[in-house]
Coordinates of N, CA and C in Angstrom, one line a residue:
M13 N 2.8 142.2 4.9 CA 3.9 142.4 5.9 C 5.1 143.1 5.2
T14 N 5.6 144.1 5.9 CA 6.7 144.8 5.3 C 7.9 143.8 5.3
L15 N 8.9 144.2 4.5 CA 10.1 143.3 4.5 C 10.8 143.4 5.9
W16 N 10.9 144.5 6.5 CA 11.5 144.6 7.8 C 10.7 143.7 8.8
D17 N 9.4 143.8 8.9 CA 8.6 143.0 9.8 C 8.8 141.5 9.5
F18 N 8.8 141.1 8.2 CA 9.1 139.7 7.8 C 10.5 139.3 8.3
A19 N 11.5 140.1 8.1 CA 12.8 139.7 8.5 C 12.9 139.5 10.0
V20 N 12.3 140.4 10.7 CA 12.4 140.3 12.2 C 11.6 139.0 12.6
A21 N 10.4 138.8 12.1 CA 9.6 137.6 12.5 C 10.4 136.3 12.0
F22 N 10.9 136.3 10.9 CA 11.6 135.1 10.4 C 12.9 134.8 11.2
Y23 N 13.7 135.9 11.5 CA 14.9 135.8 12.2 C 14.6 135.3 13.7
D24 N 13.5 135.7 14.2 CA 13.1 135.3 15.6 C 12.6 133.8 15.7
Q25 N 12.4 133.1 14.6 CA 12.0 131.7 14.6 C 13.2 130.9 15.2
P26 N 12.9 129.9 16.0 CA 13.9 129.0 16.5 C 14.9 128.5 15.5
G27 N 16.2 128.7 15.8 CA 17.2 128.2 14.9 C 17.6 129.0 13.7
V28 N 16.7 130.0 13.3 CA 17.0 130.8 12.1 C 18.2 131.7 12.3
A29 N 18.3 132.4 13.4 CA 19.4 133.4 13.6 C 20.8 132.6 13.5
P30 N 21.0 131.5 14.2 CA 22.3 130.9 14.1 C 22.5 130.3 12.7
A31 N 21.4 129.9 12.0 CA 21.6 129.4 10.6 C 22.0 130.5 9.7
C32 N 21.4 131.7 9.8 CA 21.8 132.8 9.0 C 23.2 133.3 9.3
L33 N 23.5 133.4 10.6 CA 24.9 133.8 10.9 C 25.9 132.8 10.4
G34 N 25.6 131.5 10.5 CA 26.5 130.5 10.0 C 26.7 130.7 8.5
L35 N 25.7 130.9 7.7 CA 25.8 131.2 6.3 C 26.7 132.4 6.0
Q36 N 26.4 133.5 6.9 CA 27.2 134.7 6.7 C 28.7 134.5 7.0
D37 N 29.0 133.7 8.1 CA 30.3 133.5 8.5 C 31.1 132.5 7.6
R38 N 30.4 131.4 7.3 CA 31.1 130.3 6.5 C 31.1 130.6 5.0
C39 N 30.1 131.2 4.5 CA 29.9 131.3 3.0 C 29.9 132.8 2.6
D40 N 30.1 133.7 3.5 CA 30.0 135.1 3.2 C 28.7 135.5 2.5
A41 N 27.6 134.8 3.0 CA 26.3 135.1 2.4 C 25.8 136.4 2.9
D42 N 25.0 137.1 2.0 CA 24.4 138.3 2.3 C 23.0 138.0 3.0
V43 N 22.9 138.0 4.3 CA 21.7 137.6 5.0 C 20.6 138.6 4.7
V44 N 20.8 139.8 4.5 CA 19.8 140.8 4.1 C 19.2 140.4 2.7
G45 N 20.1 140.0 1.8 CA 19.7 139.6 0.5 C 18.9 138.3 0.6
L46 N 19.3 137.4 1.5 CA 18.6 136.1 1.7 C 17.2 136.4 2.2
M47 N 17.1 137.3 3.2 CA 15.8 137.7 3.7 C 14.9 138.3 2.6
F48 N 15.5 139.1 1.8 CA 14.7 139.7 0.7 C 14.2 138.6 -0.3
A49 N 15.1 137.7 -0.6 CA 14.7 136.6 -1.5 C 13.5 135.8 -0.9
A50 N 13.6 135.5 0.3 CA 12.5 134.7 1.0 C 11.2 135.6 1.0
W51 N 11.3 136.8 1.3 CA 10.1 137.7 1.4 C 9.4 137.9 0.1
T52 N 10.2 138.0 -1.0 CA 9.6 138.2 -2.3 C 8.7 137.0 -2.7
G53 N 9.1 135.8 -2.3 CA 8.3 134.6 -2.6 C 7.2 134.5 -1.5
F54 N 7.5 134.6 -0.3 CA 6.6 134.4 0.8 C 5.5 135.4 0.9
E55 N 5.8 136.7 0.6 CA 4.9 137.8 0.8 C 4.3 138.3 -0.6
L56 N 5.2 138.4 -1.6 CA 4.8 139.0 -2.9 C 4.3 138.0 -3.9
G57 N 4.7 136.7 -3.7 CA 4.4 135.7 -4.7 C 5.2 135.8 -5.9
V58 N 6.4 136.3 -5.8 CA 7.3 136.5 -7.0 C 8.4 135.5 -7.0
R59 N 8.6 134.9 -8.1 CA 9.7 133.9 -8.3 C 10.9 134.8 -8.9
M60 N 11.9 135.0 -8.1 CA 13.0 135.8 -8.5 C 13.9 135.1 -9.6
T61 N 14.4 135.9 -10.5 CA 15.3 135.5 -11.6 C 16.7 135.9 -11.3
P62 N 17.7 135.4 -11.9 CA 19.1 135.9 -11.7 C 19.2 137.4 -12.0
E63 N 18.5 137.8 -13.0 CA 18.5 139.3 -13.4 C 17.9 140.1 -12.2
D64 N 16.8 139.6 -11.7 CA 16.2 140.3 -10.5 C 17.1 140.4 -9.4
F65 N 17.8 139.3 -9.0 CA 18.8 139.4 -7.9 C 19.9 140.4 -8.3
A66 N 20.4 140.4 -9.5 CA 21.5 141.3 -9.9 C 21.0 142.7 -9.8
Q67 N 19.8 143.0 -10.3 CA 19.4 144.4 -10.2 C 19.1 144.9 -8.7
A68 N 18.6 144.0 -7.9 CA 18.4 144.3 -6.5 C 19.7 144.5 -5.8
R69 N 20.7 143.7 -6.1 CA 22.0 143.9 -5.5 C 22.6 145.2 -5.9
R70 N 22.5 145.5 -7.2 CA 23.1 146.8 -7.7 C 22.4 148.0 -7.0
H71 N 21.1 147.8 -6.7 CA 20.4 148.9 -6.1 C 20.9 149.3 -4.7
V72 N 21.4 148.3 -3.9 CA 21.9 148.5 -2.6 C 23.4 148.3 -2.4
Q73 N 24.1 148.0 -3.4 CA 25.5 147.5 -3.3 C 26.4 148.6 -2.6
A74 N 26.2 149.8 -3.0 CA 27.1 150.9 -2.4 C 26.8 151.0 -0.9
W75 N 25.6 151.0 -0.5 CA 25.2 151.1 0.9 C 25.8 149.9 1.7
R76 N 25.6 148.7 1.1 CA 26.1 147.5 1.8 C 27.6 147.5 1.9
D77 N 28.3 147.9 0.8 CA 29.8 147.9 0.8 C 30.4 149.0 1.7
H78 N 29.8 150.1 1.7 CA 30.4 151.3 2.4 C 29.8 151.6 3.8
V79 N 28.7 150.9 4.1 CA 28.1 151.2 5.4 C 27.9 149.9 6.2
V80 N 27.1 149.0 5.7 CA 26.8 147.8 6.5 C 28.0 146.9 6.8
I81 N 28.8 146.6 5.8 CA 29.9 145.7 6.0 C 31.0 146.4 6.8
P82 N 31.4 147.6 6.6 CA 32.4 148.3 7.5 C 31.9 148.3 9.0
L83 N 30.6 148.6 9.2 CA 30.1 148.6 10.6 C 30.3 147.2 11.2
R84 N 29.9 146.1 10.4 CA 30.1 144.8 10.9 C 31.5 144.4 11.2
Q85 N 32.4 144.8 10.3 CA 33.8 144.5 10.5 C 34.4 145.2 11.7
V86 N 34.1 146.4 12.0 CA 34.6 147.1 13.2 C 34.0 146.4 14.4
R87 N 32.7 146.1 14.4 CA 32.0 145.4 15.6 C 32.7 144.1 15.8
R88 N 33.0 143.3 14.8 CA 33.6 142.0 15.0 C 35.0 142.1 15.5
E89 N 35.8 143.1 15.0 CA 37.1 143.3 15.4 C 37.1 143.7 16.9
M90 N 36.1 144.4 17.4 CA 36.1 144.8 18.8 C 35.7 143.6 19.7
K91 N 35.2 142.5 19.0 CA 34.8 141.3 19.8 C 36.1 140.4 20.0
G92 N 37.0 140.6 19.1 CA 38.3 139.8 19.1 C 39.1 140.0 20.4
K93 N 39.9 139.1 20.8 CA 40.7 139.1 22.0 C 41.5 140.4 22.1
A94 N 42.1 140.9 21.0 CA 43.0 142.0 21.1 C 42.3 143.3 21.5
L95 N 41.0 143.4 21.1 CA 40.3 144.7 21.4 C 39.2 144.5 22.5
S96 N 38.8 143.3 22.7 CA 37.7 143.1 23.7 C 38.1 143.5 25.1
S97 N 39.4 143.4 25.4 CA 39.8 143.7 26.8 C 40.6 145.1 26.8
F98 N 40.5 145.8 25.7 CA 41.2 147.1 25.6 C 40.8 148.1 26.7
H99 N 39.5 148.2 27.0 CA 39.0 149.2 28.0 C 37.7 148.7 28.5
P100 N 37.4 148.8 29.8 CA 36.1 148.4 30.3 C 34.9 149.0 29.6
S101 N 35.1 150.2 29.0 CA 33.9 150.8 28.4 C 33.8 150.4 26.9
S102 N 34.7 149.5 26.4 CA 34.6 149.2 25.0 C 33.3 148.3 24.7
S103 N 32.9 147.6 25.6 CA 31.7 146.7 25.4 C 30.4 147.6 25.1
P104 N 30.1 148.6 25.8 CA 29.0 149.5 25.4 C 29.1 150.1 24.0
L105 N 30.4 150.4 23.7 CA 30.6 151.0 22.4 C 30.3 149.9 21.3
R106 N 30.8 148.7 21.5 CA 30.5 147.6 20.6 C 29.0 147.4 20.5
D107 N 28.2 147.5 21.6 CA 26.8 147.4 21.5 C 26.2 148.5 20.7
K108 N 26.7 149.7 20.8 CA 26.2 150.8 19.9 C 26.5 150.5 18.4
L109 N 27.7 150.0 18.2 CA 28.0 149.6 16.8 C 27.0 148.6 16.3
K110 N 26.7 147.6 17.1 CA 25.7 146.6 16.7 C 24.4 147.2 16.4
A111 N 23.9 148.1 17.2 CA 22.7 148.8 16.9 C 22.7 149.6 15.6
L112 N 23.9 150.2 15.4 CA 24.0 151.0 14.1 C 24.0 150.0 12.9
E113 N 24.7 148.9 13.1 CA 24.7 147.9 12.0 C 23.3 147.4 11.7
L114 N 22.5 147.2 12.7 CA 21.1 146.7 12.6 C 20.3 147.8 11.9
E115 N 20.5 149.0 12.3 CA 19.8 150.2 11.6 C 20.2 150.3 10.2
A116 N 21.4 150.1 9.9 CA 21.9 150.1 8.5 C 21.3 149.0 7.7
E117 N 21.2 147.8 8.3 CA 20.5 146.7 7.6 C 19.0 147.0 7.4
K118 N 18.4 147.6 8.3 CA 17.0 148.0 8.2 C 16.8 148.9 7.0
L119 N 17.7 149.9 6.9 CA 17.6 150.8 5.8 C 17.8 150.1 4.4
Q120 N 18.7 149.1 4.4 CA 18.9 148.3 3.2 C 17.7 147.5 2.9
L121 N 17.0 147.0 3.9 CA 15.8 146.2 3.6 C 14.7 147.2 3.1
E122 N 14.6 148.3 3.7 CA 13.6 149.3 3.2 C 13.9 149.7 1.8
A123 N 15.1 149.9 1.4 CA 15.5 150.2 0.0 C 15.1 149.1 -0.9
L124 N 15.4 147.9 -0.5 CA 15.0 146.7 -1.3 C 13.5 146.6 -1.5
E125 N 12.8 146.9 -0.4 CA 11.3 146.8 -0.5 C 10.8 147.9 -1.4
G126 N 11.4 149.1 -1.4 CA 11.0 150.1 -2.3 C 11.3 149.7 -3.8
W127 N 12.4 149.1 -4.0 CA 12.8 148.7 -5.3 C 11.8 147.6 -5.8
A128 N 11.4 146.7 -4.9 CA 10.5 145.6 -5.3 C 9.1 146.2 -5.6
A129 N 8.7 147.2 -4.9 CA 7.4 147.8 -5.2 C 7.3 148.4 -6.6
T130 N 8.5 148.9 -7.1 CA 8.4 149.4 -8.5 C 8.7 148.3 -9.5
R131 N 9.3 147.2 -9.1 CA 9.7 146.1 -10.1 C 8.6 145.1 -10.3
F132 N 7.9 144.7 -9.2 CA 7.0 143.6 -9.3 C 5.6 144.1 -9.0
P133 N 4.7 143.8 -9.9 CA 3.3 144.1 -9.6 C 2.7 143.3 -8.5
G134 N 3.3 142.2 -8.1 CA 2.8 141.4 -7.0 C 1.8 140.4 -7.5
N135 N 1.9 139.2 -6.8 CA 1.0 138.2 -7.1 C 0.8 137.4 -5.8
A136 N 0.2 138.1 -4.9 CA 0.1 137.6 -3.5 C -0.7 136.2 -3.5
A137 N -1.5 136.0 -4.5 CA -2.2 134.7 -4.5 C -1.3 133.5 -4.6
Q138 N -0.1 133.8 -5.2 CA 0.9 132.7 -5.3 C 1.9 132.7 -4.2
A139 N 1.8 133.6 -3.3 CA 2.8 133.7 -2.2 C 2.8 132.5 -1.3
S140 N 4.0 132.0 -0.9 CA 4.0 130.8 -0.1 C 5.4 130.6 0.5
A141 N 5.5 129.8 1.5 CA 6.8 129.5 2.1 C 7.7 128.7 1.0
T142 N 7.0 127.9 0.3 CA 7.7 127.1 -0.7 C 8.4 128.0 -1.7
L143 N 7.7 129.0 -2.2 CA 8.3 130.0 -3.2 C 9.4 130.8 -2.5
G144 N 9.2 131.1 -1.2 CA 10.2 131.8 -0.5 C 11.5 131.0 -0.4
L145 N 11.3 129.7 -0.1 CA 12.5 128.8 0.0 C 13.2 128.6 -1.4
D146 N 12.3 128.5 -2.4 CA 12.9 128.4 -3.8 C 13.7 129.7 -4.1
N147 N 13.2 130.8 -3.7 CA 14.0 132.1 -4.0 C 15.3 132.1 -3.2
M148 N 15.2 131.6 -1.9 CA 16.5 131.6 -1.1 C 17.5 130.7 -1.8
G149 N 17.1 129.5 -2.3 CA 18.0 128.7 -3.0 C 18.6 129.3 -4.3
A150 N 17.7 130.0 -5.0 CA 18.1 130.7 -6.2 C 19.1 131.8 -5.9
F151 N 18.8 132.5 -4.8 CA 19.7 133.6 -4.4 C 21.1 133.1 -4.0
L152 N 21.1 132.0 -3.3 CA 22.4 131.4 -2.9 C 23.2 130.9 -4.2
Q153 N 22.5 130.3 -5.1 CA 23.1 129.9 -6.4 C 23.7 131.1 -7.1
E154 N 22.9 132.2 -7.2 CA 23.3 133.4 -7.9 C 24.4 134.1 -7.2
Q155 N 24.2 134.3 -5.9 CA 25.2 135.1 -5.1 C 26.6 134.4 -5.0
M156 N 26.5 133.1 -4.8 CA 27.8 132.5 -4.5 C 28.2 131.4 -5.5
N157 N 27.6 131.5 -6.7 CA 27.9 130.6 -7.8 C 27.8 129.1 -7.3
M158 N 26.9 128.8 -6.4 CA 26.7 127.5 -6.0 C 25.9 126.7 -7.0
T159 N 26.1 125.4 -7.0 CA 25.2 124.5 -7.8 C 23.9 124.5 -7.1
E160 N 22.9 124.0 -7.8 CA 21.5 123.9 -7.2 C 21.6 123.0 -6.0
Y161 N 22.3 121.9 -6.0 CA 22.4 121.0 -4.9 C 23.1 121.7 -3.7
G162 N 24.2 122.5 -4.0 CA 24.9 123.2 -2.9 C 24.1 124.2 -2.3
A163 N 23.3 125.0 -3.1 CA 22.4 126.0 -2.5 C 21.3 125.4 -1.7
Q164 N 20.7 124.3 -2.2 CA 19.7 123.6 -1.4 C 20.2 123.1 -0.1
S165 N 21.5 122.6 -0.2 CA 22.1 122.0 1.0 C 22.4 123.1 2.1
A166 N 22.7 124.3 1.6 CA 23.0 125.4 2.5 C 21.8 125.9 3.2
I167 N 20.6 125.7 2.7 CA 19.4 126.1 3.3 C 19.1 125.0 4.4
S168 N 19.5 125.3 5.6 CA 19.4 124.3 6.7 C 17.9 124.0 7.0
R169 N 17.8 123.0 7.8 CA 16.5 122.6 8.3 C 15.8 123.7 9.1
E170 N 16.7 124.4 9.8 CA 16.2 125.5 10.7 C 15.5 126.6 9.8
L171 N 16.1 126.9 8.7 CA 15.5 127.9 7.8 C 14.2 127.4 7.2
V172 N 14.2 126.2 6.8 CA 13.0 125.6 6.2 C 11.9 125.6 7.3
D173 N 12.2 125.1 8.5 CA 11.2 125.0 9.5 C 10.8 126.4 10.0
G174 N 11.7 127.4 10.0 CA 11.3 128.7 10.4 C 10.4 129.4 9.5
L175 N 10.6 129.2 8.2 CA 9.7 129.8 7.2 C 8.4 129.1 7.2
R176 N 8.4 127.8 7.4 CA 7.1 127.1 7.5 C 6.3 127.5 8.7
R177 N 7.0 127.7 9.9 CA 6.3 128.1 11.1 C 5.7 129.5 10.9
L178 N 6.5 130.4 10.2 CA 6.0 131.7 9.9 C 4.8 131.7 9.0
E179 N 4.8 130.8 8.1 CA 3.6 130.6 7.2 C 2.4 130.2 7.9
V180 N 2.5 129.2 8.8 CA 1.4 128.7 9.5 C 0.8 129.8 10.4
G181 N 1.8 130.5 11.1 CA 1.4 131.6 12.0 C 0.7 132.8 11.2
A182 N 1.0 132.9 9.9 CA 0.4 134.0 9.1 C -0.9 133.5 8.5
S183 N -1.3 132.3 8.8 CA -2.5 131.7 8.3 C -2.5 131.5 6.8
K184 N -1.4 131.2 6.3 CA -1.3 130.8 4.8 C -1.2 129.3 4.7
P185 N -1.7 128.8 3.6 CA -1.7 127.3 3.5 C -0.3 126.8 3.3
I186 N 0.0 125.6 3.8 CA 1.3 125.0 3.6 C 1.4 124.2 2.3

């Protein structure tokens, strides 16, 4: 499964979208990076190291900083009270920005997938939801300097359940 297909399927699991957006809003978590971390364990069977996360982040940092985040900031500003009522036609423009932000995130995921293809030989026999969850915890620790307990606590039940449901649906052993 491609990283994009994984991200869409995982995000569509009940409770996952609000959990991801909550991490993004409360902790400034990079949800694209979190999806990548989960995918490398779930699909590739790779246990990510802090150096892996740092290299992956460097690979997409300029794109994220100069394209994804500014699009998100403008879209969110337009949702605020001061701009949401500016003009009746501002809502369709905000929807277009949201679509552009999603396209920019898709390109970021594709870049990460390409990076992973050159970095990891893959070990699909070891791929599992458990390894995906471990990578998500390690990513949060590395990205936000969380303790192991803090990172594991940030991974909500919805994220755990969503990845487990995706695993069962993909006919992989739990």
